[in-house]
Amino acid sequence: MNHYKHITIDERETIFLMRSHGNSLREIATNIQKSCSTVSRELNRNSDGSNYSPSKAQAKYQQRKGNCGRPSLLGQPQVFEVVREHFCEDLWSPEEIANRLAVEKHAVQISTTTIYRGIFKGLFDHLFKSGSPSAVRHLRHRGKSRHNKAYQEKRGKIPIPNKIHDRPREADNRLEIGHWEGDTVLGKSGRACVVTLVDRKSRYLLIGKASQRTAGAVTDTLSHLMKLWPGRSLTITPDRGKEFAKVQCFLKSLARPFTSRIPIPLGNGVPMRTPTVWFANTCPMGPILIQLRTSKSKPMPNN
C-alpha cells in the first residue's frame, strides 16, 4: 500500500524558512517528516534559480496536478456535441445516451459515469435558460441520490396493528373475495392523490380521489369507496404510509368492531411489515366504480 502524501503549503513554508536559516536538507526532512530525497526534489523542481517561493511552488504543483490523468472525453468538441444533443434536446438520461451509442456502434463511445461526472461538474448548466435549475435538476431523479439496501427509512410510519403473516390463508392464497389491498397514487403536483382498493382474488378495483394526501382526506375517500362495495369485506392491507394513519379509527366506527392483534410499536427491532386491518361485513349496498377481471375471475357476489 502506498502511504505517500504530497507536500502541503505549510510544509513548503517550513522548507523556505529552514532553508533561509541555513538548515541542511536532512534537518528539513526530519522536521516535516519527509525523506531527504523528497525535499531535494521539491527544491529542484520548484525553485526559480536559487530562489524558492512557497506560493509559486504551490501554484506549479496545482498546475501539474491538473494535467495529471487522462483528459475527459467531454473535453472533445465532437463528444460534447453528441451528449449535449441527446441530453439537452432529446431529454435522454445518461444511461440511454451511453447504451444507445453502444448499440448503434456510433463513432462516439462514452460511459454513463463520464456523462454523470460532467453533469455534476456543471458542464451543461450554461445550456439551459437563465434562472432555470441546473443540469442536475433535469435528470430523471432530479439529482436525488438513490438508496442502497442498507438505507433505513426515516420518515414517519404508522404503527403495525397486525403483521402481514397473520393475514388469513384465504387472503394470502387469493381463495376468496373480500380481501383488499390499499394504496395511493400521487399526482404531478404532489397534493391531490388517488386512493385505490384492489380485491386480491377478483382484481376488482375501486378508485377515488382525495383532495390532499393527508390521513383525514385519504380516510374519508376510503370510507366512501367501501360504501360503494356491495359484497362482503374481510380484510384490508394498506401500505405503511402516514396517509393511512387514521384507518384504524375509520374501521372502529363501523357497526361491528374489527379484529386486531396487539400493536407493535416502532423501534423495537421488529421488521417493518405491511399492516393488515380486519373488519366486519358492514358495508352497505351501492354503485360500483370500476371492475377489472381476469379471464378466470368469477362474478361478484351479491348480498
XYZ file of C-alpha atoms in Angstrom:
303
model
C 0.000 0.000 0.000
C 1.313 3.436 -0.942
C 1.345 5.818 2.037
C 2.967 8.680 0.138
C 1.416 12.115 0.747
C 2.007 15.248 -1.275
C 3.770 18.216 0.285
C 1.342 20.800 1.628
C 1.618 24.585 1.538
C 2.519 24.619 5.265
C 5.373 22.201 4.672
C 6.612 24.326 1.769
C 6.694 27.364 4.049
C 8.694 25.340 6.583
C 11.149 24.350 3.849
C 11.509 28.008 2.850
C 12.140 29.221 6.422
C 14.589 26.481 7.375
C 16.427 26.795 4.071
C 16.735 30.556 4.656
C 18.289 29.864 8.080
C 20.874 27.560 6.529
C 19.500 24.215 7.739
C 20.553 21.122 5.842
C 18.208 19.036 3.715
C 18.311 16.225 6.262
C 17.287 18.562 9.087
C 14.430 19.934 6.994
C 13.283 16.416 6.078
C 13.325 15.340 9.718
C 11.260 18.379 10.742
C 8.484 17.847 8.177
C 8.734 14.028 8.429
C 9.635 13.505 4.788
C 12.556 11.763 3.155
C 15.635 13.762 2.250
C 15.163 12.962 -1.446
C 11.627 14.415 -1.319
C 12.928 17.758 -0.030
C 15.714 17.785 -2.608
C 13.272 17.058 -5.427
C 10.923 19.794 -4.189
C 13.699 22.409 -4.273
C 14.967 21.332 -7.688
C 11.549 21.272 -9.357
C 10.022 24.422 -7.911
C 12.974 26.785 -7.411
C 13.459 29.787 -9.686
C 17.203 29.704 -9.957
C 18.487 29.923 -6.402
C 15.238 31.385 -5.049
C 12.461 29.213 -3.620
C 8.965 30.654 -3.071
C 6.295 28.576 -1.265
C 3.394 30.284 -3.080
C 4.964 29.829 -6.528
C 5.852 26.227 -5.684
C 2.242 25.557 -4.668
C 0.960 27.125 -7.908
C 3.284 24.950 -10.002
C 2.156 21.887 -8.060
C -1.528 22.636 -8.668
C -0.887 23.208 -12.372
C 0.903 19.880 -12.734
C -1.810 18.186 -10.678
C -4.478 19.473 -13.056
C -2.649 17.990 -16.021
C -2.479 14.531 -14.437
C -4.637 11.680 -15.639
C -6.473 11.129 -18.879
C -8.439 14.157 -20.097
C -12.218 13.838 -20.007
C -13.952 12.721 -23.178
C -16.396 15.596 -22.745
C -13.490 17.931 -23.394
C -13.565 16.839 -27.036
C -15.983 19.029 -29.069
C -17.388 16.109 -31.073
C -18.207 14.032 -27.989
C -19.625 17.005 -26.097
C -21.925 17.907 -29.000
C -23.363 14.385 -29.222
C -24.046 14.227 -25.480
C -25.446 17.772 -25.469
C -27.906 16.990 -28.256
C -29.291 13.874 -26.589
C -29.296 15.238 -23.033
C -30.477 18.821 -23.559
C -32.679 18.465 -26.646
C -33.877 14.854 -26.655
C -34.024 14.761 -22.823
C -32.385 11.342 -22.674
C -30.885 10.008 -19.470
C -27.128 9.278 -19.291
C -27.928 5.548 -19.362
C -29.956 5.948 -22.550
C -27.239 8.024 -24.207
C -24.396 5.623 -23.418
C -26.352 2.469 -24.272
C -27.806 3.863 -27.498
C -24.385 4.941 -28.764
C -23.053 1.475 -27.957
C -25.934 -0.326 -29.698
C -25.652 1.825 -32.814
C -21.842 1.437 -32.792
C -21.523 5.182 -33.033
C -18.135 6.761 -33.622
C -18.531 8.418 -30.214
C -18.437 5.986 -27.294
C -18.795 7.255 -23.735
C -19.694 5.686 -20.407
C -22.612 6.578 -18.178
C -20.251 7.546 -15.352
C -18.426 10.061 -17.548
C -21.704 11.741 -18.511
C -22.854 11.931 -14.900
C -19.484 13.341 -13.852
C -19.762 16.076 -16.476
C -23.314 16.933 -15.407
C -22.374 17.225 -11.738
C -19.353 19.368 -12.665
C -21.720 21.842 -14.326
C -20.504 21.427 -17.909
C -24.086 21.635 -19.215
C -25.512 24.292 -16.878
C -24.963 27.160 -19.326
C -27.058 25.398 -21.983
C -30.296 25.903 -20.063
C -32.198 29.156 -19.717
C -31.025 31.621 -17.118
C -32.950 31.250 -13.895
C -33.811 27.609 -14.594
C -32.464 24.794 -12.406
C -29.017 23.402 -13.111
C -28.475 20.429 -15.377
C -28.513 18.138 -12.343
C -32.159 19.001 -11.703
C -33.024 17.920 -15.249
C -32.066 14.319 -14.513
C -34.808 11.731 -14.089
C -34.359 11.659 -10.308
C -33.799 15.440 -10.141
C -30.301 14.789 -8.832
C -31.554 12.980 -5.741
C -29.396 10.136 -4.537
C -30.732 6.621 -4.717
C -30.872 4.472 -1.610
C -28.920 1.272 -1.195
C -30.099 -1.831 0.620
C -28.706 -0.607 3.946
C -30.821 2.576 3.856
C -33.340 2.927 6.677
C -36.488 4.951 6.171
C -36.506 7.985 8.485
C -39.919 9.341 7.619
C -42.899 8.674 9.845
C -44.618 5.304 9.742
C -47.895 4.178 11.207
C -47.787 1.536 13.972
C -48.350 -2.034 12.839
C -51.655 -3.383 14.218
C -51.193 -6.802 12.593
C -48.208 -8.310 10.861
C -48.821 -9.441 7.322
C -48.095 -13.100 8.058
C -51.086 -13.033 10.453
C -53.360 -12.426 7.495
C -55.777 -15.305 6.787
C -54.631 -18.056 4.467
C -57.543 -17.260 2.153
C -56.155 -13.755 1.640
C -52.574 -14.880 1.005
C -53.615 -17.572 -1.480
C -56.363 -15.454 -3.085
C -59.013 -18.062 -2.300
C -61.983 -15.820 -1.556
C -63.314 -12.389 -2.381
C -63.272 -9.662 0.246
C -59.573 -9.223 0.996
C -58.415 -5.786 -0.161
C -55.097 -4.030 -0.684
C -54.999 -0.234 -0.424
C -52.542 2.259 -1.841
C -52.266 5.842 -3.075
C -51.056 7.319 -6.364
C -49.655 10.843 -6.274
C -50.452 13.450 -8.897
C -47.924 15.669 -10.635
C -48.343 18.492 -8.137
C -47.891 16.168 -5.163
C -51.055 17.465 -3.462
C -54.109 15.523 -4.608
C -53.847 11.759 -4.837
C -55.823 8.742 -5.983
C -56.833 6.126 -3.412
C -57.079 2.580 -4.769
C -58.570 -0.587 -3.305
C -57.963 -3.856 -5.161
C -59.541 -7.178 -4.261
C -56.779 -9.792 -4.179
C -58.805 -12.598 -5.774
C -61.036 -10.921 -8.364
C -58.765 -7.903 -9.100
C -61.878 -5.790 -8.539
C -60.761 -2.154 -8.396
C -62.248 0.809 -6.544
C -60.762 4.247 -7.226
C -61.415 7.552 -5.505
C -59.721 10.945 -5.496
C -58.515 12.582 -2.288
C -58.036 16.346 -2.309
C -54.855 16.000 -0.238
C -52.508 13.196 0.684
C -53.319 13.517 4.353
C -54.643 10.944 6.792
C -58.019 12.666 7.075
C -58.631 13.099 3.337
C -57.467 9.575 2.492
C -59.611 8.054 5.243
C -62.697 9.942 4.011
C -62.088 8.695 0.473
C -61.534 5.166 1.744
C -64.813 5.306 3.672
C -66.654 6.461 0.554
C -65.147 3.659 -1.528
C -66.171 0.980 0.941
C -69.761 2.241 0.801
C -69.724 1.587 -2.951
C -68.872 -2.092 -2.495
C -71.969 -4.351 -2.412
C -70.198 -7.522 -1.315
C -68.649 -8.571 1.956
C -65.314 -7.217 3.150
C -62.990 -9.233 5.357
C -59.534 -7.629 5.475
C -57.742 -4.621 4.081
C -53.969 -4.349 3.727
C -52.743 -0.753 3.205
C -49.128 0.288 2.949
C -47.329 1.892 5.886
C -47.564 5.470 4.653
C -48.713 8.143 7.078
C -51.736 8.817 4.890
C -53.275 5.593 6.286
C -52.699 6.571 9.922
C -56.444 7.013 10.604
C -57.630 3.788 9.008
C -57.989 2.207 12.442
C -60.340 4.990 13.573
C -62.419 4.552 10.428
C -62.818 0.819 10.986
C -63.717 1.288 14.653
C -66.630 3.469 13.558
C -68.232 0.540 11.726
C -71.175 -1.329 13.205
C -69.012 -4.218 14.376
C -65.548 -3.946 15.852
C -62.710 -5.279 13.759
C -60.378 -7.977 14.981
C -56.933 -6.655 15.852
C -53.703 -8.092 17.139
C -51.515 -6.393 19.758
C -49.977 -3.281 18.160
C -46.237 -3.445 17.556
C -44.546 -0.092 18.330
C -41.808 1.280 16.108
C -38.165 0.957 17.019
C -38.366 -2.357 18.875
C -36.302 -4.339 16.392
C -39.308 -5.953 14.713
C -39.059 -5.867 10.900
C -41.281 -3.243 9.296
C -44.081 -5.139 7.602
C -47.226 -4.103 5.786
C -50.113 -3.932 8.293
C -53.310 -5.905 7.884
C -56.543 -4.447 9.275
C -59.522 -6.718 9.884
C -63.123 -5.547 9.850
C -66.657 -6.926 9.752
C -69.123 -7.278 6.898
C -70.952 -3.984 7.372
C -70.578 -2.179 4.024
C -73.984 -1.145 2.594
C -75.176 -1.669 -0.943
C -74.243 0.917 -3.566
C -72.960 1.515 -7.114
C -69.644 0.123 -8.294
C -66.945 2.372 -9.720
C -64.586 0.200 -11.751
C -64.410 -3.545 -12.233
C -61.296 -5.253 -13.606
C -61.469 -9.025 -14.033
C -59.109 -11.626 -15.330
C -60.293 -14.385 -17.630
C -60.560 -16.777 -14.676
C -62.369 -14.364 -12.352
C -65.855 -15.237 -11.149
C -68.773 -12.768 -10.988
C -69.040 -10.529 -7.940
C -71.137 -11.911 -5.069
C -74.306 -10.127 -4.060
C -75.654 -9.947 -0.537
